[in-house]
Amino acid sequence: MIKENVQKILQELPEGVLLVAAVKSRSIEEIKDAVDAGVKIIGENYLQETEKLFPYIEHIVKWHYIGSIQKKKIKKIVKIFDMIETIDSVDVLLEIDRRARDEGKIMPVLIEVNSGKEKQKSGVYPEQAEHLVDAAASLKNVLIQGLMTMGPFVDDPEKLRPYFKLTKELFDHIRVRETKNVQMKYLSMGMSDSYKVAIQEGANIVRIGTSIFGPRRR
Ligand SMILES: *Cc1c(COP(=O)(O)O)cnc(C)c1O
């Protein structure tokens, strides 16, 4: 089933839209099936899980960090991952820059936007995103490559459209400013229920778990 699901999604995605398979809580066998079927980017929320998976899969794929960031884990996150999609503070940005410098690496990152402005959600409020972009301009070992958003939990993906629209507008606004160390290339939005709406609104990275692997067991 996993292979068929991946192939179906890959066929549906317009050219230029990247699939990130969100693999939290899935087994190595399940993930390998997805990779065999053509998944090129794995999205992980948890460092510990990643450390278990990594020896089996390593650099056959790219790794995107899509979980919340604890400062003490940044060193390892920077080491393993090819992109961090969930930047939400200047503090985190500075620590990533420092650790990336130690690694001799330039870390591509996306700013996570709390497009629904929900108190309990991670990400920066849309009006704070430019502040993070400006903070990154002087950093040599991080490269801001775009924005990521989840949007609120809703019963109908259509209801996410305004939040995706808002995030796309912010993306375009930052892109035309042409700030140093900022290359606005990626707009990561849309999950299993909502990726079609997200693509219509300009997403070029979609993060999909359930539609590939089925319902989560935990
Ligand atoms: C789990 C997760 C996804 C995928 O969600 P599905 O509804 O299972 O497709 C996408 N993005 C993030 C940040 C996630 O944690």
PDB file of C-alpha atoms and ligand atoms in Angstrom:
ATOM      1  CA  MET A   1       0.000   0.000   0.000  1.00  0.00           C
ATOM      2  CA  ILE A   2       2.766   2.430   0.940  1.00  0.00           C
ATOM      3  CA  LYS A   3       4.451   2.071  -2.433  1.00  0.00           C
ATOM      4  CA  GLU A   4       1.196   2.631  -4.311  1.00  0.00           C
ATOM      5  CA  ASN A   5       0.410   5.661  -2.155  1.00  0.00           C
ATOM      6  CA  VAL A   6       3.784   7.252  -2.819  1.00  0.00           C
ATOM      7  CA  GLN A   7       3.579   6.602  -6.554  1.00  0.00           C
ATOM      8  CA  LYS A   8       0.082   8.048  -6.738  1.00  0.00           C
ATOM      9  CA  ILE A   9       1.057  11.206  -4.864  1.00  0.00           C
ATOM     10  CA  LEU A  10       4.238  11.673  -6.915  1.00  0.00           C
ATOM     11  CA  GLN A  11       2.218  11.386 -10.120  1.00  0.00           C
ATOM     12  CA  GLU A  12      -0.261  13.976  -8.902  1.00  0.00           C
ATOM     13  CA  LEU A  13       2.235  16.586  -7.777  1.00  0.00           C
ATOM     14  CA  PRO A  14       2.851  19.346 -10.309  1.00  0.00           C
ATOM     15  CA  GLU A  15       6.416  19.702 -11.556  1.00  0.00           C
ATOM     16  CA  GLY A  16       8.606  21.582  -9.125  1.00  0.00           C
ATOM     17  CA  VAL A  17       6.645  20.585  -6.024  1.00  0.00           C
ATOM     18  CA  LEU A  18       8.739  18.522  -3.599  1.00  0.00           C
ATOM     19  CA  LEU A  19       7.325  15.726  -1.469  1.00  0.00           C
ATOM     20  CA  VAL A  20       8.534  15.466   2.113  1.00  0.00           C
ATOM     21  CA  ALA A  21       7.433  12.179   3.680  1.00  0.00           C
ATOM     22  CA  ALA A  22       6.551  12.904   7.315  1.00  0.00           C
ATOM     23  CA  VAL A  23       7.690   9.709   9.004  1.00  0.00           C
ATOM     24  CA  LYS A  24       7.162  10.258  12.736  1.00  0.00           C
ATOM     25  CA  SER A  25       6.370   6.969  14.543  1.00  0.00           C
ATOM     26  CA  ARG A  26       6.752   4.821  11.397  1.00  0.00           C
ATOM     27  CA  SER A  27       8.925   1.708  11.273  1.00  0.00           C
ATOM     28  CA  ILE A  28      12.138   1.397   9.312  1.00  0.00           C
ATOM     29  CA  GLU A  29      10.433  -1.106   6.975  1.00  0.00           C
ATOM     30  CA  GLU A  30       7.595   1.316   6.243  1.00  0.00           C
ATOM     31  CA  ILE A  31      10.018   4.125   5.570  1.00  0.00           C
ATOM     32  CA  LYS A  32      12.186   1.964   3.335  1.00  0.00           C
ATOM     33  CA  ASP A  33       9.103   1.060   1.280  1.00  0.00           C
ATOM     34  CA  ALA A  34       8.402   4.749   0.808  1.00  0.00           C
ATOM     35  CA  VAL A  35      12.003   5.421  -0.214  1.00  0.00           C
ATOM     36  CA  ASP A  36      11.942   2.498  -2.657  1.00  0.00           C
ATOM     37  CA  ALA A  37       8.822   3.980  -4.212  1.00  0.00           C
ATOM     38  CA  GLY A  38      10.522   7.297  -4.869  1.00  0.00           C
ATOM     39  CA  VAL A  39      10.531   9.416  -1.704  1.00  0.00           C
ATOM     40  CA  LYS A  40      13.600  11.648  -1.864  1.00  0.00           C
ATOM     41  CA  ILE A  41      13.094  13.745   1.281  1.00  0.00           C
ATOM     42  CA  ILE A  42      12.259  12.515   4.775  1.00  0.00           C
ATOM     43  CA  GLY A  43      10.712  14.870   7.312  1.00  0.00           C
ATOM     44  CA  GLU A  44      11.311  14.050  10.978  1.00  0.00           C
ATOM     45  CA  ASN A  45       9.932  15.653  14.128  1.00  0.00           C
ATOM     46  CA  TYR A  46      12.100  13.833  16.618  1.00  0.00           C
ATOM     47  CA  LEU A  47      15.862  13.695  16.871  1.00  0.00           C
ATOM     48  CA  GLN A  48      15.878  10.370  18.717  1.00  0.00           C
ATOM     49  CA  GLU A  49      13.847   8.663  16.009  1.00  0.00           C
ATOM     50  CA  THR A  50      16.104  10.131  13.372  1.00  0.00           C
ATOM     51  CA  GLU A  51      19.205   8.799  15.054  1.00  0.00           C
ATOM     52  CA  LYS A  52      17.702   5.310  14.905  1.00  0.00           C
ATOM     53  CA  LEU A  53      16.698   5.611  11.254  1.00  0.00           C
ATOM     54  CA  PHE A  54      19.708   7.419   9.952  1.00  0.00           C
ATOM     55  CA  PRO A  55      22.162   4.476   9.826  1.00  0.00           C
ATOM     56  CA  TYR A  56      19.690   2.524   7.665  1.00  0.00           C
ATOM     57  CA  ILE A  57      18.857   5.261   5.210  1.00  0.00           C
ATOM     58  CA  GLU A  58      21.453   8.004   5.537  1.00  0.00           C
ATOM     59  CA  HIS A  59      22.188   9.941   2.398  1.00  0.00           C
ATOM     60  CA  ILE A  60      19.991   8.002  -0.014  1.00  0.00           C
ATOM     61  CA  VAL A  61      17.533  10.775   0.860  1.00  0.00           C
ATOM     62  CA  LYS A  62      17.615  14.350   2.158  1.00  0.00           C
ATOM     63  CA  TRP A  63      16.495  14.965   5.736  1.00  0.00           C
ATOM     64  CA  HIS A  64      14.262  17.857   6.768  1.00  0.00           C
ATOM     65  CA  TYR A  65      13.721  18.659  10.425  1.00  0.00           C
ATOM     66  CA  ILE A  66      10.032  19.531  10.906  1.00  0.00           C
ATOM     67  CA  GLY A  67       9.673  19.239  14.689  1.00  0.00           C
ATOM     68  CA  SER A  68       9.905  21.812  17.434  1.00  0.00           C
ATOM     69  CA  ILE A  69      13.461  22.823  18.269  1.00  0.00           C
ATOM     70  CA  GLN A  70      15.023  22.430  21.692  1.00  0.00           C
ATOM     71  CA  LYS A  71      18.191  24.416  21.999  1.00  0.00           C
ATOM     72  CA  LYS A  72      20.224  21.600  23.507  1.00  0.00           C
ATOM     73  CA  LYS A  73      19.494  19.403  20.489  1.00  0.00           C
ATOM     74  CA  ILE A  74      20.580  21.876  17.846  1.00  0.00           C
ATOM     75  CA  LYS A  75      24.126  20.555  17.630  1.00  0.00           C
ATOM     76  CA  LYS A  76      22.923  17.127  16.499  1.00  0.00           C
ATOM     77  CA  ILE A  77      20.117  18.490  14.352  1.00  0.00           C
ATOM     78  CA  VAL A  78      22.629  20.603  12.432  1.00  0.00           C
ATOM     79  CA  LYS A  79      24.887  17.602  11.975  1.00  0.00           C
ATOM     80  CA  ILE A  80      22.244  15.241  10.568  1.00  0.00           C
ATOM     81  CA  PHE A  81      19.725  17.368   8.703  1.00  0.00           C
ATOM     82  CA  ASP A  82      19.889  18.983   5.273  1.00  0.00           C
ATOM     83  CA  MET A  83      17.232  21.563   6.096  1.00  0.00           C
ATOM     84  CA  ILE A  84      15.501  22.830   9.245  1.00  0.00           C
ATOM     85  CA  GLU A  85      11.928  23.923   8.471  1.00  0.00           C
ATOM     86  CA  THR A  86      10.917  25.165  11.912  1.00  0.00           C
ATOM     87  CA  ILE A  87      12.919  28.270  12.829  1.00  0.00           C
ATOM     88  CA  ASP A  88      10.915  30.454  15.175  1.00  0.00           C
ATOM     89  CA  SER A  89      13.320  32.670  17.106  1.00  0.00           C
ATOM     90  CA  VAL A  90      16.495  34.687  16.728  1.00  0.00           C
ATOM     91  CA  ASP A  91      18.012  32.668  19.580  1.00  0.00           C
ATOM     92  CA  VAL A  92      17.556  29.434  17.675  1.00  0.00           C
ATOM     93  CA  LEU A  93      18.913  31.031  14.520  1.00  0.00           C
ATOM     94  CA  LEU A  94      22.072  32.186  16.335  1.00  0.00           C
ATOM     95  CA  GLU A  95      22.650  28.772  17.886  1.00  0.00           C
ATOM     96  CA  ILE A  96      22.211  27.064  14.504  1.00  0.00           C
ATOM     97  CA  ASP A  97      24.698  29.489  12.986  1.00  0.00           C
ATOM     98  CA  ARG A  98      27.237  28.728  15.730  1.00  0.00           C
ATOM     99  CA  ARG A  99      26.834  24.958  15.451  1.00  0.00           C
ATOM    100  CA  ALA A 100      26.888  25.049  11.656  1.00  0.00           C
ATOM    101  CA  ARG A 101      30.133  26.994  11.790  1.00  0.00           C
ATOM    102  CA  ASP A 102      31.624  24.247  14.009  1.00  0.00           C
ATOM    103  CA  GLU A 103      30.506  21.701  11.404  1.00  0.00           C
ATOM    104  CA  GLY A 104      31.883  23.734   8.524  1.00  0.00           C
ATOM    105  CA  LYS A 105      28.410  23.787   7.028  1.00  0.00           C
ATOM    106  CA  ILE A 106      25.934  26.346   5.727  1.00  0.00           C
ATOM    107  CA  MET A 107      22.539  25.320   7.098  1.00  0.00           C
ATOM    108  CA  PRO A 108      19.471  25.916   4.900  1.00  0.00           C
ATOM    109  CA  VAL A 109      16.474  26.875   7.025  1.00  0.00           C
ATOM    110  CA  LEU A 110      12.840  27.871   6.663  1.00  0.00           C
ATOM    111  CA  ILE A 111      11.038  30.223   9.019  1.00  0.00           C
ATOM    112  CA  GLU A 112       7.926  28.670  10.532  1.00  0.00           C
ATOM    113  CA  VAL A 113       5.016  31.067  10.406  1.00  0.00           C
ATOM    114  CA  ASN A 114       2.138  30.731  12.873  1.00  0.00           C
ATOM    115  CA  SER A 115      -0.279  31.850  10.204  1.00  0.00           C
ATOM    116  CA  GLY A 116      -3.352  31.322  12.386  1.00  0.00           C
ATOM    117  CA  LYS A 117      -1.777  33.303  15.247  1.00  0.00           C
ATOM    118  CA  GLU A 118      -2.720  30.568  17.693  1.00  0.00           C
ATOM    119  CA  LYS A 119      -1.256  30.974  21.163  1.00  0.00           C
ATOM    120  CA  GLN A 120      -0.305  27.316  21.683  1.00  0.00           C
ATOM    121  CA  LYS A 121       1.216  26.829  18.212  1.00  0.00           C
ATOM    122  CA  SER A 122       4.865  27.126  17.280  1.00  0.00           C
ATOM    123  CA  GLY A 123       6.177  29.540  14.687  1.00  0.00           C
ATOM    124  CA  VAL A 124       6.452  33.314  14.543  1.00  0.00           C
ATOM    125  CA  TYR A 125       3.500  35.572  13.943  1.00  0.00           C
ATOM    126  CA  PRO A 126       3.494  36.760  10.336  1.00  0.00           C
ATOM    127  CA  GLU A 127       4.499  40.309  11.259  1.00  0.00           C
ATOM    128  CA  GLN A 128       7.606  39.012  13.086  1.00  0.00           C
ATOM    129  CA  ALA A 129       8.996  37.041  10.168  1.00  0.00           C
ATOM    130  CA  GLU A 130      10.870  39.992   8.665  1.00  0.00           C
ATOM    131  CA  HIS A 131      12.654  40.528  11.959  1.00  0.00           C
ATOM    132  CA  LEU A 132      14.063  36.995  11.727  1.00  0.00           C
ATOM    133  CA  VAL A 133      15.070  37.569   8.139  1.00  0.00           C
ATOM    134  CA  ASP A 134      16.982  40.699   9.144  1.00  0.00           C
ATOM    135  CA  ALA A 135      18.669  38.825  11.988  1.00  0.00           C
ATOM    136  CA  ALA A 136      19.895  36.212   9.520  1.00  0.00           C
ATOM    137  CA  ALA A 137      21.424  38.745   7.154  1.00  0.00           C
ATOM    138  CA  SER A 138      24.639  38.988   9.166  1.00  0.00           C
ATOM    139  CA  LEU A 139      25.006  35.255   9.847  1.00  0.00           C
ATOM    140  CA  LYS A 140      27.471  33.359   7.683  1.00  0.00           C
ATOM    141  CA  ASN A 141      26.410  29.792   8.366  1.00  0.00           C
ATOM    142  CA  VAL A 142      22.658  29.906   7.943  1.00  0.00           C
ATOM    143  CA  LEU A 143      20.799  30.477   4.723  1.00  0.00           C
ATOM    144  CA  ILE A 144      17.121  31.343   4.874  1.00  0.00           C
ATOM    145  CA  GLN A 145      15.412  29.616   1.970  1.00  0.00           C
ATOM    146  CA  GLY A 146      11.750  30.241   2.611  1.00  0.00           C
ATOM    147  CA  LEU A 147       8.764  29.794   4.876  1.00  0.00           C
ATOM    148  CA  MET A 148       6.836  26.910   6.385  1.00  0.00           C
ATOM    149  CA  THR A 149       3.364  26.941   7.900  1.00  0.00           C
ATOM    150  CA  MET A 150       0.948  24.445   9.414  1.00  0.00           C
ATOM    151  CA  GLY A 151      -2.184  26.564   9.804  1.00  0.00           C
ATOM    152  CA  PRO A 152      -4.939  25.868  12.326  1.00  0.00           C
ATOM    153  CA  PHE A 153      -6.684  22.527  12.771  1.00  0.00           C
ATOM    154  CA  VAL A 154      -9.860  22.661  10.730  1.00  0.00           C
ATOM    155  CA  ASP A 155     -12.465  20.149   9.587  1.00  0.00           C
ATOM    156  CA  ASP A 156     -12.336  21.283   5.966  1.00  0.00           C
ATOM    157  CA  PRO A 157      -9.056  21.997   4.101  1.00  0.00           C
ATOM    158  CA  GLU A 158     -10.794  24.845   2.240  1.00  0.00           C
ATOM    159  CA  LYS A 159     -10.729  26.727   5.541  1.00  0.00           C
ATOM    160  CA  LEU A 160      -6.927  26.684   5.411  1.00  0.00           C
ATOM    161  CA  ARG A 161      -6.842  28.593   2.132  1.00  0.00           C
ATOM    162  CA  PRO A 162      -6.730  32.065   3.739  1.00  0.00           C
ATOM    163  CA  TYR A 163      -3.773  31.037   5.917  1.00  0.00           C
ATOM    164  CA  PHE A 164      -1.897  29.601   2.944  1.00  0.00           C
ATOM    165  CA  LYS A 165      -2.644  32.778   0.979  1.00  0.00           C
ATOM    166  CA  LEU A 166      -1.356  34.962   3.768  1.00  0.00           C
ATOM    167  CA  THR A 167       1.845  32.919   4.035  1.00  0.00           C
ATOM    168  CA  LYS A 168       2.398  33.123   0.266  1.00  0.00           C
ATOM    169  CA  GLU A 169       1.978  36.901   0.375  1.00  0.00           C
ATOM    170  CA  LEU A 170       4.541  37.121   3.148  1.00  0.00           C
ATOM    171  CA  PHE A 171       6.862  34.860   1.139  1.00  0.00           C
ATOM    172  CA  ASP A 172       6.617  37.142  -1.904  1.00  0.00           C
ATOM    173  CA  HIS A 173       7.048  40.254   0.211  1.00  0.00           C
ATOM    174  CA  ILE A 174      10.298  38.931   1.731  1.00  0.00           C
ATOM    175  CA  ARG A 175      11.510  37.612  -1.621  1.00  0.00           C
ATOM    176  CA  VAL A 176      11.388  40.969  -3.358  1.00  0.00           C
ATOM    177  CA  ARG A 177      13.342  42.644  -0.529  1.00  0.00           C
ATOM    178  CA  GLU A 178      16.441  40.679  -1.623  1.00  0.00           C
ATOM    179  CA  THR A 179      18.081  40.533   1.795  1.00  0.00           C
ATOM    180  CA  LYS A 180      21.622  39.176   2.146  1.00  0.00           C
ATOM    181  CA  ASN A 181      21.752  35.459   3.119  1.00  0.00           C
ATOM    182  CA  VAL A 182      18.139  35.066   2.121  1.00  0.00           C
ATOM    183  CA  GLN A 183      17.092  33.098  -0.965  1.00  0.00           C
ATOM    184  CA  MET A 184      13.342  32.709  -0.930  1.00  0.00           C
ATOM    185  CA  LYS A 185      12.982  29.427  -2.828  1.00  0.00           C
ATOM    186  CA  TYR A 186      10.723  27.182  -0.788  1.00  0.00           C
ATOM    187  CA  LEU A 187       7.229  27.520   0.559  1.00  0.00           C
ATOM    188  CA  SER A 188       6.416  24.480   2.690  1.00  0.00           C
ATOM    189  CA  MET A 189       2.711  24.118   3.367  1.00  0.00           C
ATOM    190  CA  GLY A 190       0.060  21.456   3.159  1.00  0.00           C
ATOM    191  CA  MET A 191      -0.280  18.003   4.734  1.00  0.00           C
ATOM    192  CA  SER A 192      -2.320  14.918   3.826  1.00  0.00           C
ATOM    193  CA  ASP A 193      -5.689  16.649   4.006  1.00  0.00           C
ATOM    194  CA  SER A 194      -4.651  20.000   2.658  1.00  0.00           C
ATOM    195  CA  TYR A 195      -1.795  19.663   0.199  1.00  0.00           C
ATOM    196  CA  LYS A 196      -3.932  20.183  -2.881  1.00  0.00           C
ATOM    197  CA  VAL A 197      -5.249  23.489  -1.570  1.00  0.00           C
ATOM    198  CA  ALA A 198      -1.717  24.438  -0.481  1.00  0.00           C
ATOM    199  CA  ILE A 199      -0.308  23.790  -3.961  1.00  0.00           C
ATOM    200  CA  GLN A 200      -3.037  25.932  -5.505  1.00  0.00           C
ATOM    201  CA  GLU A 201      -1.915  28.702  -3.163  1.00  0.00           C
ATOM    202  CA  GLY A 202       1.749  28.405  -4.126  1.00  0.00           C
ATOM    203  CA  ALA A 203       3.339  25.680  -1.972  1.00  0.00           C
ATOM    204  CA  ASN A 204       6.355  23.959  -3.513  1.00  0.00           C
ATOM    205  CA  ILE A 205       7.060  21.651  -0.573  1.00  0.00           C
ATOM    206  CA  VAL A 206       4.269  19.457   0.834  1.00  0.00           C
ATOM    207  CA  ARG A 207       4.719  17.377   4.003  1.00  0.00           C
ATOM    208  CA  ILE A 208       2.684  14.193   3.877  1.00  0.00           C
ATOM    209  CA  GLY A 209       2.395  11.377   6.431  1.00  0.00           C
ATOM    210  CA  THR A 210      -1.039   9.781   6.735  1.00  0.00           C
ATOM    211  CA  SER A 211      -1.757   9.623   2.993  1.00  0.00           C
ATOM    212  CA  ILE A 212       1.451   7.636   2.544  1.00  0.00           C
ATOM    213  CA  PHE A 213       1.566   5.449   5.633  1.00  0.00           C
ATOM    214  CA  GLY A 214      -2.051   5.339   6.832  1.00  0.00           C
ATOM    215  CA  PRO A 215      -3.370   6.519  10.213  1.00  0.00           C
ATOM    216  CA  ARG A 216      -0.777   6.969  12.954  1.00  0.00           C
ATOM    217  CA  ARG A 217      -0.698   4.301  15.627  1.00  0.00           C
ATOM    218  CA  ARG A 218       0.408   6.702  18.360  1.00  0.00           C
TER     219      ARG A 218
HETATM  220  C1  LIG B   1       2.988  14.918  10.996  1.00  0.00           C
HETATM  221  C2  LIG B   1       3.307  16.151  10.272  1.00  0.00           C
HETATM  222  C3  LIG B   1       2.940  16.315   8.932  1.00  0.00           C
HETATM  223  C4  LIG B   1       2.134  15.301   8.144  1.00  0.00           C
HETATM  224  O1  LIG B   1       0.836  15.193   8.639  1.00  0.00           O
HETATM  225  P1  LIG B   1      -0.233  14.194   7.962  1.00  0.00           P
HETATM  226  O2  LIG B   1      -1.537  14.779   8.344  1.00  0.00           O
HETATM  227  O3  LIG B   1       0.015  12.857   8.602  1.00  0.00           O
HETATM  228  O4  LIG B   1       0.026  14.183   6.521  1.00  0.00           O
HETATM  229  C5  LIG B   1       3.326  17.494   8.307  1.00  0.00           C
HETATM  230  N1  LIG B   1       4.020  18.446   8.935  1.00  0.00           N
HETATM  231  C6  LIG B   1       4.390  18.325  10.226  1.00  0.00           C
HETATM  232  C7  LIG B   1       5.148  19.414  10.856  1.00  0.00           C
HETATM  233  C8  LIG B   1       4.049  17.179  10.932  1.00  0.00           C
HETATM  234  O5  LIG B   1       4.408  17.063  12.216  1.00  0.00           O
END
